[in-house]
Amino acid sequence: MRRIALPILLLTAALLFLAGCGGVDTEQVALCRKLIPAFESAPITLVEAAQASADAQTVRLTYRAGAEPHWIDCRFGGRYFDARRHDLEAVTTDRTGPLTEMQFIMLRVWAGLPAARIGLPPEAVGAKPSGPTDWAPLLFFVQQVINAATVACVYGLLALGYTLVYGILGQINLAMGELTMIGAMVTAMGAAALGMAGLGSLPLAVLGVLATVMALTAVQGWTMDRLVFRRLRNVHSHTPLIAAIGLSLAYQEGVRLLHGARDWWPAPILAERHDLLSDGSFTVTALTSQAVILLMTAGLYALLWAIMQRTAYGRAHRACADDVEAAELVGVDVNRTVATTFAVGGALAAAAGAVIALYYGGVNFYTGYLVGFKALAAAVVGGIGSVPGAMLGGALLGLVETFWSAYFAIAYKDIVAFGLLTLFLIYRPNGLLGKDRSRGD
């Protein structure tokens, strides 16, 4: 244990040294990020998020629009423990300079931000709150747990898709992230259609869009196995892995050519904000959409557990995961079981994409690339091949990424996420709940 703990402590210390304490509020970054498409028509790539040197309450985002570098400054009413940390007060860009009052009002209308929380003088909002109390750090911690839960849902759902396929084939389908991208893009289209029809606030309408997207992506997963992976099932080389990379690139380029490279920002759905706890200086808040996402994820996980434990498909999957050849000898239809597994994995990946589109926004043809690798890291950490391990790995990665972004420099969060994966691959390759397999990939 000492041999394992020492490298972990050294890596953590090194990352802390690199990151320092210059953290940026992730919620402020997300809000500022949503304003960029109002000024840009070219594809956007975020380069860096940092606190402006001249003003601690201003977040500066550096990004590229096409090949050109630009920046945007968003000034908020406070930072971490301040009650007005969500109150946007001013916006400045390298293109326009400081926005005028009328430009700022139009930007608020375009972004759909509530007027009661942004751009108003302090006397219109109420008396200036007192400074942070002794409870503020604890409330800030609770807020990060709530934020992490949504991130964990994305990683956990996609990690389930990875782990189901690996459990039955012993192979990793790297194109699973692109099924998440397709789910996110189609969900964005459905959300836009609901908004135009005035149905965006109806839970049943949103559920209908989710079911349609999951069904469409399940067909994509089934087709992926039928046309590609079934033909490579008995190939004992890295050909299936290379084929998965080729599929991933084909999906990315196909969506880019069909829909363009610009980000899609669907209108927020179920975005009512609720105050949960407050000490007068800091308020813990949650959105209706966050509660819906948690309930949806819990429901899908319970449904998957019931399918795996109480259906003929679940028994066939477990038999194939133990020994494919033996399962085939006793009459299990391996081809149908594998195809169904790809379809179920595709549907779960689409659910993760729906969360990205409806809660985070900003989806494009590249959305599934990094998310896919992080979900794979979550599956490995939890124990790839283990269904409970996939959800546990997603929760752990979501917590680590969110808390790092909240307390330290956000630019290093991906280093921390993949550093965690590296440590598990070295010191615990089977993950938290995984089992040693007799066959490799």
PDB file of N, CA and C in Angstrom, residues 324-365:
ATOM      1  N   VAL A 324     -17.706 -17.118 -24.890  1.00  0.00           N
ATOM      2  CA  VAL A 324     -18.503 -17.016 -26.112  1.00  0.00           C
ATOM      3  C   VAL A 324     -18.695 -18.374 -26.757  1.00  0.00           C
ATOM      4  N   GLU A 325     -17.622 -19.170 -26.867  1.00  0.00           N
ATOM      5  CA  GLU A 325     -17.716 -20.463 -27.545  1.00  0.00           C
ATOM      6  C   GLU A 325     -18.634 -21.413 -26.793  1.00  0.00           C
ATOM      7  N   ALA A 326     -18.531 -21.442 -25.463  1.00  0.00           N
ATOM      8  CA  ALA A 326     -19.407 -22.306 -24.683  1.00  0.00           C
ATOM      9  C   ALA A 326     -20.866 -21.862 -24.811  1.00  0.00           C
ATOM     10  N   ALA A 327     -21.092 -20.552 -24.823  1.00  0.00           N
ATOM     11  CA  ALA A 327     -22.447 -20.052 -24.972  1.00  0.00           C
ATOM     12  C   ALA A 327     -23.036 -20.462 -26.318  1.00  0.00           C
ATOM     13  N   GLU A 328     -22.224 -20.410 -27.355  1.00  0.00           N
ATOM     14  CA  GLU A 328     -22.695 -20.808 -28.681  1.00  0.00           C
ATOM     15  C   GLU A 328     -23.014 -22.298 -28.728  1.00  0.00           C
ATOM     16  N   LEU A 329     -22.240 -23.101 -28.005  1.00  0.00           N
ATOM     17  CA  LEU A 329     -22.463 -24.548 -27.990  1.00  0.00           C
ATOM     18  C   LEU A 329     -23.791 -24.918 -27.319  1.00  0.00           C
ATOM     19  N   VAL A 330     -24.214 -24.113 -26.342  1.00  0.00           N
ATOM     20  CA  VAL A 330     -25.473 -24.433 -25.658  1.00  0.00           C
ATOM     21  C   VAL A 330     -26.669 -23.723 -26.286  1.00  0.00           C
ATOM     22  N   GLY A 331     -26.487 -23.133 -27.460  1.00  0.00           N
ATOM     23  CA  GLY A 331     -27.614 -22.599 -28.217  1.00  0.00           C
ATOM     24  C   GLY A 331     -27.832 -21.108 -28.154  1.00  0.00           C
ATOM     25  N   VAL A 332     -26.918 -20.346 -27.560  1.00  0.00           N
ATOM     26  CA  VAL A 332     -27.069 -18.893 -27.519  1.00  0.00           C
ATOM     27  C   VAL A 332     -26.753 -18.304 -28.896  1.00  0.00           C
ATOM     28  N   ASP A 333     -27.632 -17.442 -29.385  1.00  0.00           N
ATOM     29  CA  ASP A 333     -27.402 -16.756 -30.663  1.00  0.00           C
ATOM     30  C   ASP A 333     -26.433 -15.590 -30.399  1.00  0.00           C
ATOM     31  N   VAL A 334     -25.148 -15.857 -30.624  1.00  0.00           N
ATOM     32  CA  VAL A 334     -24.117 -14.875 -30.286  1.00  0.00           C
ATOM     33  C   VAL A 334     -24.261 -13.624 -31.142  1.00  0.00           C
ATOM     34  N   ASN A 335     -24.507 -13.783 -32.444  1.00  0.00           N
ATOM     35  CA  ASN A 335     -24.609 -12.621 -33.332  1.00  0.00           C
ATOM     36  C   ASN A 335     -25.739 -11.683 -32.897  1.00  0.00           C
ATOM     37  N   ARG A 336     -26.884 -12.263 -32.572  1.00  0.00           N
ATOM     38  CA  ARG A 336     -28.010 -11.424 -32.147  1.00  0.00           C
ATOM     39  C   ARG A 336     -27.717 -10.760 -30.806  1.00  0.00           C
ATOM     40  N   THR A 337     -27.066 -11.495 -29.898  1.00  0.00           N
ATOM     41  CA  THR A 337     -26.749 -10.923 -28.581  1.00  0.00           C
ATOM     42  C   THR A 337     -25.781  -9.761 -28.710  1.00  0.00           C
ATOM     43  N   VAL A 338     -24.757  -9.923 -29.551  1.00  0.00           N
ATOM     44  CA  VAL A 338     -23.781  -8.844 -29.740  1.00  0.00           C
ATOM     45  C   VAL A 338     -24.438  -7.644 -30.404  1.00  0.00           C
ATOM     46  N   ALA A 339     -25.273  -7.880 -31.433  1.00  0.00           N
ATOM     47  CA  ALA A 339     -25.944  -6.770 -32.112  1.00  0.00           C
ATOM     48  C   ALA A 339     -26.853  -6.013 -31.151  1.00  0.00           C
ATOM     49  N   THR A 340     -27.563  -6.750 -30.295  1.00  0.00           N
ATOM     50  CA  THR A 340     -28.417  -6.099 -29.305  1.00  0.00           C
ATOM     51  C   THR A 340     -27.592  -5.275 -28.325  1.00  0.00           C
ATOM     52  N   THR A 341     -26.424  -5.797 -27.963  1.00  0.00           N
ATOM     53  CA  THR A 341     -25.539  -5.072 -27.053  1.00  0.00           C
ATOM     54  C   THR A 341     -25.086  -3.753 -27.681  1.00  0.00           C
ATOM     55  N   PHE A 342     -24.734  -3.767 -28.957  1.00  0.00           N
ATOM     56  CA  PHE A 342     -24.354  -2.532 -29.641  1.00  0.00           C
ATOM     57  C   PHE A 342     -25.528  -1.554 -29.674  1.00  0.00           C
ATOM     58  N   ALA A 343     -26.746  -2.068 -29.861  1.00  0.00           N
ATOM     59  CA  ALA A 343     -27.922  -1.194 -29.892  1.00  0.00           C
ATOM     60  C   ALA A 343     -28.175  -0.571 -28.517  1.00  0.00           C
ATOM     61  N   VAL A 344     -28.083  -1.383 -27.457  1.00  0.00           N
ATOM     62  CA  VAL A 344     -28.285  -0.856 -26.098  1.00  0.00           C
ATOM     63  C   VAL A 344     -27.205   0.175 -25.768  1.00  0.00           C
ATOM     64  N   GLY A 345     -25.946  -0.133 -26.111  1.00  0.00           N
ATOM     65  CA  GLY A 345     -24.864   0.814 -25.885  1.00  0.00           C
ATOM     66  C   GLY A 345     -25.073   2.112 -26.643  1.00  0.00           C
ATOM     67  N   GLY A 346     -25.560   2.014 -27.879  1.00  0.00           N
ATOM     68  CA  GLY A 346     -25.846   3.218 -28.652  1.00  0.00           C
ATOM     69  C   GLY A 346     -26.941   4.059 -28.036  1.00  0.00           C
ATOM     70  N   ALA A 347     -27.978   3.407 -27.501  1.00  0.00           N
ATOM     71  CA  ALA A 347     -29.071   4.155 -26.856  1.00  0.00           C
ATOM     72  C   ALA A 347     -28.571   4.881 -25.612  1.00  0.00           C
ATOM     73  N   LEU A 348     -27.718   4.235 -24.813  1.00  0.00           N
ATOM     74  CA  LEU A 348     -27.169   4.880 -23.619  1.00  0.00           C
ATOM     75  C   LEU A 348     -26.246   6.039 -23.996  1.00  0.00           C
ATOM     76  N   ALA A 349     -25.472   5.869 -25.076  1.00  0.00           N
ATOM     77  CA  ALA A 349     -24.624   6.963 -25.548  1.00  0.00           C
ATOM     78  C   ALA A 349     -25.470   8.152 -25.991  1.00  0.00           C
ATOM     79  N   ALA A 350     -26.621   7.869 -26.622  1.00  0.00           N
ATOM     80  CA  ALA A 350     -27.516   8.954 -27.035  1.00  0.00           C
ATOM     81  C   ALA A 350     -28.076   9.697 -25.831  1.00  0.00           C
ATOM     82  N   ALA A 351     -28.368   8.962 -24.748  1.00  0.00           N
ATOM     83  CA  ALA A 351     -28.855   9.620 -23.535  1.00  0.00           C
ATOM     84  C   ALA A 351     -27.800  10.577 -22.988  1.00  0.00           C
ATOM     85  N   ALA A 352     -26.523  10.156 -23.017  1.00  0.00           N
ATOM     86  CA  ALA A 352     -25.447  11.056 -22.595  1.00  0.00           C
ATOM     87  C   ALA A 352     -25.382  12.285 -23.494  1.00  0.00           C
ATOM     88  N   GLY A 353     -25.557  12.091 -24.792  1.00  0.00           N
ATOM     89  CA  GLY A 353     -25.559  13.222 -25.718  1.00  0.00           C
ATOM     90  C   GLY A 353     -26.720  14.171 -25.475  1.00  0.00           C
ATOM     91  N   ALA A 354     -27.879  13.623 -25.101  1.00  0.00           N
ATOM     92  CA  ALA A 354     -29.033  14.476 -24.803  1.00  0.00           C
ATOM     93  C   ALA A 354     -28.752  15.358 -23.592  1.00  0.00           C
ATOM     94  N   VAL A 355     -28.078  14.802 -22.584  1.00  0.00           N
ATOM     95  CA  VAL A 355     -27.713  15.603 -21.413  1.00  0.00           C
ATOM     96  C   VAL A 355     -26.789  16.744 -21.825  1.00  0.00           C
ATOM     97  N   ILE A 356     -25.812  16.447 -22.682  1.00  0.00           N
ATOM     98  CA  ILE A 356     -24.878  17.486 -23.132  1.00  0.00           C
ATOM     99  C   ILE A 356     -25.620  18.600 -23.865  1.00  0.00           C
ATOM    100  N   ALA A 357     -26.541  18.224 -24.744  1.00  0.00           N
ATOM    101  CA  ALA A 357     -27.247  19.226 -25.552  1.00  0.00           C
ATOM    102  C   ALA A 357     -28.188  20.075 -24.712  1.00  0.00           C
ATOM    103  N   LEU A 358     -28.958  19.448 -23.822  1.00  0.00           N
ATOM    104  CA  LEU A 358     -29.991  20.170 -23.096  1.00  0.00           C
ATOM    105  C   LEU A 358     -29.454  20.944 -21.900  1.00  0.00           C
ATOM    106  N   TYR A 359     -28.351  20.473 -21.314  1.00  0.00           N
ATOM    107  CA  TYR A 359     -27.843  21.136 -20.115  1.00  0.00           C
ATOM    108  C   TYR A 359     -26.649  22.041 -20.419  1.00  0.00           C
ATOM    109  N   TYR A 360     -25.707  21.553 -21.232  1.00  0.00           N
ATOM    110  CA  TYR A 360     -24.492  22.323 -21.490  1.00  0.00           C
ATOM    111  C   TYR A 360     -24.587  23.144 -22.775  1.00  0.00           C
ATOM    112  N   GLY A 361     -25.237  22.614 -23.820  1.00  0.00           N
ATOM    113  CA  GLY A 361     -25.308  23.323 -25.089  1.00  0.00           C
ATOM    114  C   GLY A 361     -23.980  23.323 -25.819  1.00  0.00           C
ATOM    115  N   GLY A 362     -23.914  24.035 -26.933  1.00  0.00           N
ATOM    116  CA  GLY A 362     -22.671  24.159 -27.681  1.00  0.00           C
ATOM    117  C   GLY A 362     -22.206  22.853 -28.295  1.00  0.00           C
ATOM    118  N   VAL A 363     -23.094  22.097 -28.944  1.00  0.00           N
ATOM    119  CA  VAL A 363     -22.719  20.814 -29.540  1.00  0.00           C
ATOM    120  C   VAL A 363     -22.281  21.032 -30.980  1.00  0.00           C
ATOM    121  N   ASN A 364     -21.325  20.231 -31.408  1.00  0.00           N
ATOM    122  CA  ASN A 364     -20.850  20.277 -32.785  1.00  0.00           C
ATOM    123  C   ASN A 364     -20.346  18.894 -33.187  1.00  0.00           C
ATOM    124  N   PHE A 365     -19.763  18.799 -34.379  1.00  0.00           N
ATOM    125  CA  PHE A 365     -19.335  17.497 -34.883  1.00  0.00           C
ATOM    126  C   PHE A 365     -18.204  16.893 -34.060  1.00  0.00           C
TER     127      PHE A 365
END
